[in-house]
Amino acid sequence: MSMDAQDRAIVNALQGGFPVCERPYAAVAEALGLSEESLLARIDALLADGTLTRFGPMFDADKLGGAFALAAMSVPAADFERVAAAVNARPEVAHNYARDHALNLWFVLATETPEGIDAAIEAIERATGIEVLAFPKEREYFVGLRLAA
Amino acid sequence: MNAPLAIAELDRALVRVLQGGLPRVPRPYHAVAETLGVAPETVMARVEAMLASGAIRRIGAVPNHYRLGWVANGMSVWDVDDAEVDRLGVRVGELPTVSHCYRRPRRPPRWPYNLFAMVHGRDRGEVEAKVAEIAALLGPAARAHDVLYSTRVLKKTGLRFGAAG
């Protein structure tokens, strides 16, 4: 899909703080010179065609008592699809990427408790027979996406 | 109406209802309130409180950055002097197009890096230019670095807490 100028304006506007009020879409639509109805329709269309992966609150798992951890594995090329599928099958795995490095599979675990991270790692090691290296965050310096559409 | 929920329980219910996204209806917080059987004012007050506490980082859209033309992303990783990493990590995080910047543990001998900065660009050249900028900023405090490019997105879902939560 090629985005038109209006879609770009919508995506850029929605990356900021969305209001908490009775008619938040109407408030944003007014700032963009759109009707509430057409803004809702455009957001639905951008979600449906995959331009947006999500619309809503971004939760910080740590502050909700949950835990996040980055983890990596070194997977032999011949075994890659099997191991990637086994990792993806775990509900604790939020993101999973192939990367060009000896550690070639990198994923993010999100669990309700810190203990859940260890349990998920053990389950993945058991299912795949490959060691998982965990990289829990020790300090967060910045998190945010500032990509202009 | 349900009996009044304790705040922790209410927040948990809100996470469960909202993790799939904010309803796309004219009065989304009212719709959530109806689902939970609480007053709309209560939902809005708890969402505001979670924004203030940081439990909700922000409310908004998560663009598919590939679709927006930001097709190159490199995880730059740096072995930075322990005495300098916190001061410098903050400065790296301030650079535009760095989306995540964390200190994480080294795993010697396989992994000597303690600073992770995710860098986005429209192509690898842009990512490399940004990595050079980070290298200049870190100076001699960075003893080694690498850039891991993603070659495939294998899974990407939002935060999912248990449905039973």
GROMACS .gro file of C-alpha atoms in nm:
model
  314
    1MET     CA    1   0.000   0.000   0.000
    2SER     CA    2   0.127   0.351  -0.064
    3MET     CA    3   0.031   0.590   0.211
    4ASP     CA    4  -0.109   0.925   0.114
    5ALA     CA    5  -0.029   1.250   0.293
    6GLN     CA    6  -0.337   1.215   0.512
    7ASP     CA    7  -0.238   0.866   0.629
    8ARG     CA    8   0.113   0.992   0.711
    9ALA     CA    9  -0.032   1.279   0.912
   10ILE     CA   10  -0.255   1.031   1.098
   11VAL     CA   11   0.029   0.789   1.176
   12ASN     CA   12   0.255   1.070   1.294
   13ALA     CA   13  -0.019   1.224   1.509
   14LEU     CA   14  -0.105   0.889   1.669
   15GLN     CA   15   0.253   0.823   1.778
   16GLY     CA   16   0.216   1.093   2.041
   17GLY     CA   17  -0.002   1.082   2.348
   18PHE     CA   18  -0.360   0.987   2.266
   19PRO     CA   19  -0.609   1.173   2.486
   20VAL     CA   20  -0.800   1.022   2.776
   21CYS     CA   21  -1.146   1.179   2.750
   22GLU     CA   22  -1.497   1.089   2.645
   23ARG     CA   23  -1.444   1.142   2.269
   24PRO     CA   24  -1.067   1.108   2.213
   25TYR     CA   25  -1.094   1.022   1.842
   26ALA     CA   26  -1.305   1.333   1.787
   27ALA     CA   27  -1.035   1.543   1.959
   28VAL     CA   28  -0.756   1.401   1.742
   29ALA     CA   29  -0.969   1.419   1.428
   30GLU     CA   30  -1.038   1.786   1.485
   31ALA     CA   31  -0.666   1.861   1.512
   32LEU     CA   32  -0.612   1.678   1.181
   33GLY     CA   33  -0.906   1.846   1.008
   34LEU     CA   34  -1.098   1.518   0.976
   35SER     CA   35  -1.430   1.391   1.100
   36GLU     CA   36  -1.431   1.146   1.389
   37GLU     CA   37  -1.592   0.887   1.162
   38SER     CA   38  -1.328   0.917   0.891
   39LEU     CA   39  -1.040   0.901   1.144
   40LEU     CA   40  -1.184   0.579   1.291
   41ALA     CA   41  -1.222   0.434   0.942
   42ARG     CA   42  -0.861   0.524   0.851
   43ILE     CA   43  -0.721   0.369   1.172
   44ASP     CA   44  -0.916   0.049   1.100
   45ALA     CA   45  -0.782   0.046   0.743
   46LEU     CA   46  -0.421   0.107   0.855
   47LEU     CA   47  -0.451  -0.181   1.105
   48ALA     CA   48  -0.615  -0.408   0.847
   49ASP     CA   49  -0.343  -0.354   0.585
   50GLY     CA   50  -0.059  -0.389   0.837
   51THR     CA   51   0.070  -0.029   0.832
   52LEU     CA   52  -0.006  -0.021   1.204
   53THR     CA   53   0.060  -0.333   1.410
   54ARG     CA   54  -0.136  -0.209   1.708
   55PHE     CA   55  -0.334   0.084   1.844
   56GLY     CA   56  -0.383   0.139   2.217
   57PRO     CA   57  -0.191   0.162   2.544
   58MET     CA   58   0.172   0.041   2.558
   59PHE     CA   59   0.217  -0.128   2.891
   60ASP     CA   60   0.546  -0.148   3.080
   61ALA     CA   61   0.554  -0.508   3.205
   62ASP     CA   62   0.803  -0.424   3.482
   63LYS     CA   63   0.570  -0.169   3.641
   64LEU     CA   64   0.283  -0.417   3.631
   65GLY     CA   65   0.489  -0.667   3.829
   66GLY     CA   66   0.577  -0.865   3.520
   67ALA     CA   67   0.910  -0.913   3.354
   68PHE     CA   68   1.076  -0.875   3.016
   69ALA     CA   69   1.398  -1.033   2.899
   70LEU     CA   70   1.592  -1.040   2.578
   71ALA     CA   71   1.735  -1.384   2.502
   72ALA     CA   72   1.944  -1.535   2.225
   73MET     CA   73   2.039  -1.873   2.085
   74SER     CA   74   2.299  -2.001   1.845
   75VAL     CA   75   2.102  -2.227   1.611
   76PRO     CA   76   2.260  -2.449   1.344
   77ALA     CA   77   2.134  -2.345   0.999
   78ALA     CA   78   1.991  -2.690   0.924
   79ASP     CA   79   1.784  -2.678   1.244
   80PHE     CA   80   1.676  -2.316   1.219
   81GLU     CA   81   1.312  -2.352   1.111
   82ARG     CA   82   1.238  -2.617   1.373
   83VAL     CA   83   1.392  -2.413   1.655
   84ALA     CA   84   1.230  -2.087   1.539
   85ALA     CA   85   0.891  -2.260   1.535
   86ALA     CA   86   0.946  -2.406   1.883
   87VAL     CA   87   1.038  -2.062   2.020
   88ASN     CA   88   0.743  -1.893   1.846
   89ALA     CA   89   0.508  -2.153   1.993
   90ARG     CA   90   0.576  -2.027   2.347
   91PRO     CA   91   0.311  -1.769   2.446
   92GLU     CA   92   0.576  -1.582   2.653
   93VAL     CA   93   0.766  -1.495   2.332
   94ALA     CA   94   0.649  -1.149   2.219
   95HIS     CA   95   0.904  -1.083   1.943
   96ASN     CA   96   1.146  -1.311   1.763
   97TYR     CA   97   1.404  -1.210   1.503
   98ALA     CA   98   1.665  -1.388   1.294
   99ARG     CA   99   1.991  -1.191   1.304
  100ASP     CA  100   2.318  -1.232   1.118
  101HIS     CA  101   2.554  -1.336   1.398
  102ALA     CA  102   2.677  -1.659   1.561
  103LEU     CA  103   2.389  -1.589   1.803
  104ASN     CA  104   2.135  -1.592   1.521
  105LEU     CA  105   1.799  -1.609   1.701
  106TRP     CA  106   1.698  -1.319   1.928
  107PHE     CA  107   1.366  -1.302   2.109
  108VAL     CA  108   1.188  -1.107   2.381
  109LEU     CA  109   1.012  -1.288   2.664
  110ALA     CA  110   0.731  -1.115   2.853
  111THR     CA  111   0.592  -1.289   3.160
  112GLU     CA  112   0.371  -1.202   3.453
  113THR     CA  113   0.641  -1.275   3.710
  114PRO     CA  114   1.023  -1.265   3.708
  115GLU     CA  115   1.020  -1.641   3.777
  116GLY     CA  116   0.822  -1.688   3.457
  117ILE     CA  117   1.128  -1.581   3.255
  118ASP     CA  118   1.340  -1.864   3.398
  119ALA     CA  119   1.060  -2.115   3.345
  120ALA     CA  120   1.013  -2.010   2.982
  121ILE     CA  121   1.388  -2.033   2.915
  122GLU     CA  122   1.403  -2.382   3.066
  123ALA     CA  123   1.104  -2.490   2.857
  124ILE     CA  124   1.267  -2.359   2.538
  125GLU     CA  125   1.597  -2.531   2.620
  126ARG     CA  126   1.412  -2.858   2.684
  127ALA     CA  127   1.209  -2.831   2.363
  128THR     CA  128   1.507  -2.742   2.143
  129GLY     CA  129   1.812  -2.891   2.314
  130ILE     CA  130   1.995  -2.561   2.263
  131GLU     CA  131   2.131  -2.330   2.531
  132VAL     CA  132   1.949  -1.996   2.577
  133LEU     CA  133   2.153  -1.692   2.680
  134ALA     CA  134   1.945  -1.441   2.876
  135PHE     CA  135   2.011  -1.068   2.859
  136PRO     CA  136   1.776  -0.910   3.114
  137LYS     CA  137   1.792  -0.533   3.114
  138GLU     CA  138   1.998  -0.383   3.395
  139ARG     CA  139   1.927  -0.020   3.308
  140GLU     CA  140   1.689   0.141   3.060
  141TYR     CA  141   1.826   0.456   2.898
  142PHE     CA  142   1.558   0.509   2.635
  143VAL     CA  143   1.255   0.333   2.488
  144GLY     CA  144   1.043   0.486   2.216
  145LEU     CA  145   0.986   0.496   1.849
  146ARG     CA  146   1.040   0.828   1.676
  147LEU     CA  147   1.011   0.724   1.314
  148ALA     CA  148   0.848   0.975   1.084
  149ALA     CA  149   0.595   0.817   0.850
  150MET     CA  150  -2.306  -0.373   3.809
  151ASN     CA  151  -2.033  -0.581   3.964
  152ALA     CA  152  -1.921  -0.514   4.318
  153PRO     CA  153  -1.651  -0.244   4.326
  154LEU     CA  154  -1.315  -0.390   4.228
  155ALA     CA  155  -0.999  -0.328   4.425
  156ILE     CA  156  -0.764  -0.099   4.231
  157ALA     CA  157  -0.501  -0.368   4.166
  158GLU     CA  158  -0.767  -0.603   4.042
  159LEU     CA  159  -0.924  -0.330   3.829
  160ASP     CA  160  -0.588  -0.236   3.676
  161ARG     CA  161  -0.526  -0.598   3.594
  162ALA     CA  162  -0.864  -0.627   3.428
  163LEU     CA  163  -0.787  -0.309   3.231
  164VAL     CA  164  -0.459  -0.455   3.107
  165ARG     CA  165  -0.641  -0.768   2.999
  166VAL     CA  166  -0.908  -0.575   2.809
  167LEU     CA  167  -0.672  -0.315   2.659
  168GLN     CA  168  -0.372  -0.525   2.561
  169GLY     CA  169  -0.545  -0.615   2.237
  170GLY     CA  170  -0.588  -0.245   2.163
  171LEU     CA  171  -0.818   0.047   2.236
  172PRO     CA  172  -1.168  -0.003   2.092
  173ARG     CA  173  -1.221   0.195   1.772
  174VAL     CA  174  -1.554   0.343   1.866
  175PRO     CA  175  -1.639   0.707   1.940
  176ARG     CA  176  -1.635   0.651   2.320
  177PRO     CA  177  -1.364   0.386   2.369
  178TYR     CA  178  -1.319   0.430   2.744
  179HIS     CA  179  -1.694   0.405   2.790
  180ALA     CA  180  -1.691   0.080   2.590
  181VAL     CA  181  -1.417  -0.059   2.816
  182ALA     CA  182  -1.613   0.052   3.123
  183GLU     CA  183  -1.918  -0.131   2.998
  184THR     CA  184  -1.713  -0.449   2.942
  185LEU     CA  185  -1.579  -0.430   3.299
  186GLY     CA  186  -1.902  -0.317   3.461
  187VAL     CA  187  -1.751  -0.001   3.612
  188ALA     CA  188  -1.810   0.371   3.562
  189PRO     CA  189  -1.641   0.538   3.261
  190GLU     CA  190  -1.491   0.798   3.496
  191THR     CA  191  -1.323   0.515   3.689
  192VAL     CA  192  -1.170   0.371   3.372
  193MET     CA  193  -1.037   0.712   3.263
  194ALA     CA  194  -0.902   0.785   3.612
  195ARG     CA  195  -0.717   0.451   3.626
  196VAL     CA  196  -0.576   0.497   3.274
  197GLU     CA  197  -0.453   0.844   3.375
  198ALA     CA  198  -0.302   0.699   3.693
  199MET     CA  199  -0.125   0.424   3.497
  200LEU     CA  200   0.011   0.684   3.256
  201ALA     CA  201   0.138   0.888   3.553
  202SER     CA  202   0.303   0.584   3.714
  203GLY     CA  203   0.453   0.466   3.386
  204ALA     CA  204   0.262   0.137   3.386
  205ILE     CA  205   0.126   0.269   3.054
  206ARG     CA  206   0.415   0.428   2.864
  207ARG     CA  207   0.182   0.604   2.621
  208ILE     CA  208  -0.137   0.546   2.427
  209GLY     CA  209  -0.097   0.541   2.053
  210ALA     CA  210  -0.021   0.362   1.733
  211VAL     CA  211   0.261   0.114   1.678
  212PRO     CA  212   0.357   0.153   1.316
  213ASN     CA  213   0.503  -0.135   1.121
  214HIS     CA  214   0.830   0.043   1.055
  215TYR     CA  215   0.900  -0.175   0.751
  216ARG     CA  216   0.582  -0.043   0.595
  217LEU     CA  217   0.693   0.312   0.665
  218GLY     CA  218   1.015   0.256   0.472
  219TRP     CA  219   1.240   0.201   0.776
  220VAL     CA  220   1.346  -0.137   0.645
  221ALA     CA  221   1.694  -0.159   0.796
  222ASN     CA  222   1.730  -0.216   1.165
  223GLY     CA  223   2.055  -0.299   1.336
  224MET     CA  224   2.104  -0.396   1.697
  225SER     CA  225   2.428  -0.215   1.778
  226VAL     CA  226   2.609  -0.364   2.076
  227TRP     CA  227   2.902  -0.210   2.260
  228ASP     CA  228   3.156  -0.311   2.522
  229VAL     CA  229   3.164   0.006   2.729
  230ASP     CA  230   3.370   0.075   3.039
  231ASP     CA  231   3.152  -0.001   3.344
  232ALA     CA  232   3.243   0.333   3.500
  233GLU     CA  233   3.118   0.522   3.193
  234VAL     CA  234   2.828   0.315   3.061
  235ASP     CA  235   2.544   0.483   3.254
  236ARG     CA  236   2.650   0.837   3.165
  237LEU     CA  237   2.707   0.746   2.800
  238GLY     CA  238   2.401   0.520   2.769
  239VAL     CA  239   2.171   0.814   2.841
  240ARG     CA  240   2.340   1.017   2.566
  241VAL     CA  241   2.316   0.734   2.311
  242GLY     CA  242   1.945   0.699   2.395
  243GLU     CA  243   1.894   1.067   2.312
  244LEU     CA  244   2.003   1.019   1.951
  245PRO     CA  245   1.715   1.023   1.701
  246THR     CA  246   1.650   0.684   1.535
  247VAL     CA  247   1.775   0.496   1.844
  248SER     CA  248   1.450   0.330   1.954
  249HIS     CA  249   1.572   0.123   2.248
  250CYS     CA  250   1.885   0.168   2.458
  251TYR     CA  251   1.967  -0.059   2.750
  252ARG     CA  252   2.250  -0.184   2.968
  253ARG     CA  253   2.250  -0.566   2.977
  254PRO     CA  254   2.488  -0.825   3.123
  255ARG     CA  255   2.794  -0.946   2.935
  256ARG     CA  256   2.817  -1.324   2.878
  257PRO     CA  257   3.190  -1.389   2.843
  258PRO     CA  258   3.347  -1.538   2.647
  259ARG     CA  259   3.067  -1.548   2.390
  260TRP     CA  260   2.932  -1.202   2.440
  261PRO     CA  261   3.147  -0.911   2.563
  262TYR     CA  262   2.889  -0.632   2.505
  263ASN     CA  263   2.699  -0.446   2.780
  264LEU     CA  264   2.530  -0.158   2.592
  265PHE     CA  265   2.254  -0.232   2.341
  266ALA     CA  266   2.119   0.041   2.109
  267MET     CA  267   1.863  -0.042   1.839
  268VAL     CA  268   1.921   0.175   1.534
  269HIS     CA  269   1.673   0.224   1.247
  270GLY     CA  270   1.732   0.348   0.895
  271ARG     CA  271   1.583   0.342   0.548
  272ASP     CA  272   1.881   0.133   0.437
  273ARG     CA  273   2.198  -0.016   0.587
  274GLY     CA  274   2.395   0.293   0.489
  275GLU     CA  275   2.178   0.504   0.721
  276VAL     CA  276   2.220   0.251   1.001
  277GLU     CA  277   2.598   0.247   0.950
  278ALA     CA  278   2.612   0.627   0.959
  279LYS     CA  279   2.420   0.624   1.287
  280VAL     CA  280   2.647   0.357   1.432
  281ALA     CA  281   2.949   0.573   1.339
  282GLU     CA  282   2.785   0.860   1.526
  283ILE     CA  283   2.743   0.641   1.835
  284ALA     CA  284   3.107   0.528   1.807
  285ALA     CA  285   3.220   0.892   1.800
  286LEU     CA  286   3.002   0.972   2.101
  287LEU     CA  287   3.137   0.677   2.302
  288GLY     CA  288   3.500   0.738   2.203
  289PRO     CA  289   3.764   0.529   2.381
  290ALA     CA  290   3.512   0.417   2.648
  291ALA     CA  291   3.389   0.162   2.389
  292ARG     CA  292   3.645  -0.114   2.350
  293ALA     CA  293   3.459  -0.312   2.083
  294HIS     CA  294   3.127  -0.316   1.903
  295ASP     CA  295   2.920  -0.510   1.654
  296VAL     CA  296   2.595  -0.456   1.461
  297LEU     CA  297   2.344  -0.740   1.429
  298TYR     CA  298   2.104  -0.684   1.141
  299SER     CA  299   1.769  -0.855   1.149
  300THR     CA  300   1.723  -1.080   0.850
  301ARG     CA  301   1.368  -1.198   0.927
  302VAL     CA  302   1.086  -1.106   1.162
  303LEU     CA  303   0.976  -1.445   1.296
  304LYS     CA  304   0.716  -1.322   1.547
  305LYS     CA  305   0.584  -0.985   1.658
  306THR     CA  306   0.294  -0.959   1.897
  307GLY     CA  307   0.209  -0.714   2.170
  308LEU     CA  308   0.248  -0.776   2.538
  309ARG     CA  309   0.026  -1.067   2.635
  310PHE     CA  310  -0.064  -1.129   2.993
  311GLY     CA  311  -0.254  -1.445   3.072
  312ALA     CA  312  -0.621  -1.442   2.989
  313ALA     CA  313  -0.697  -1.579   3.335
  314GLY     CA  314  -0.479  -1.303   3.492
   0.00000   0.00000   0.00000
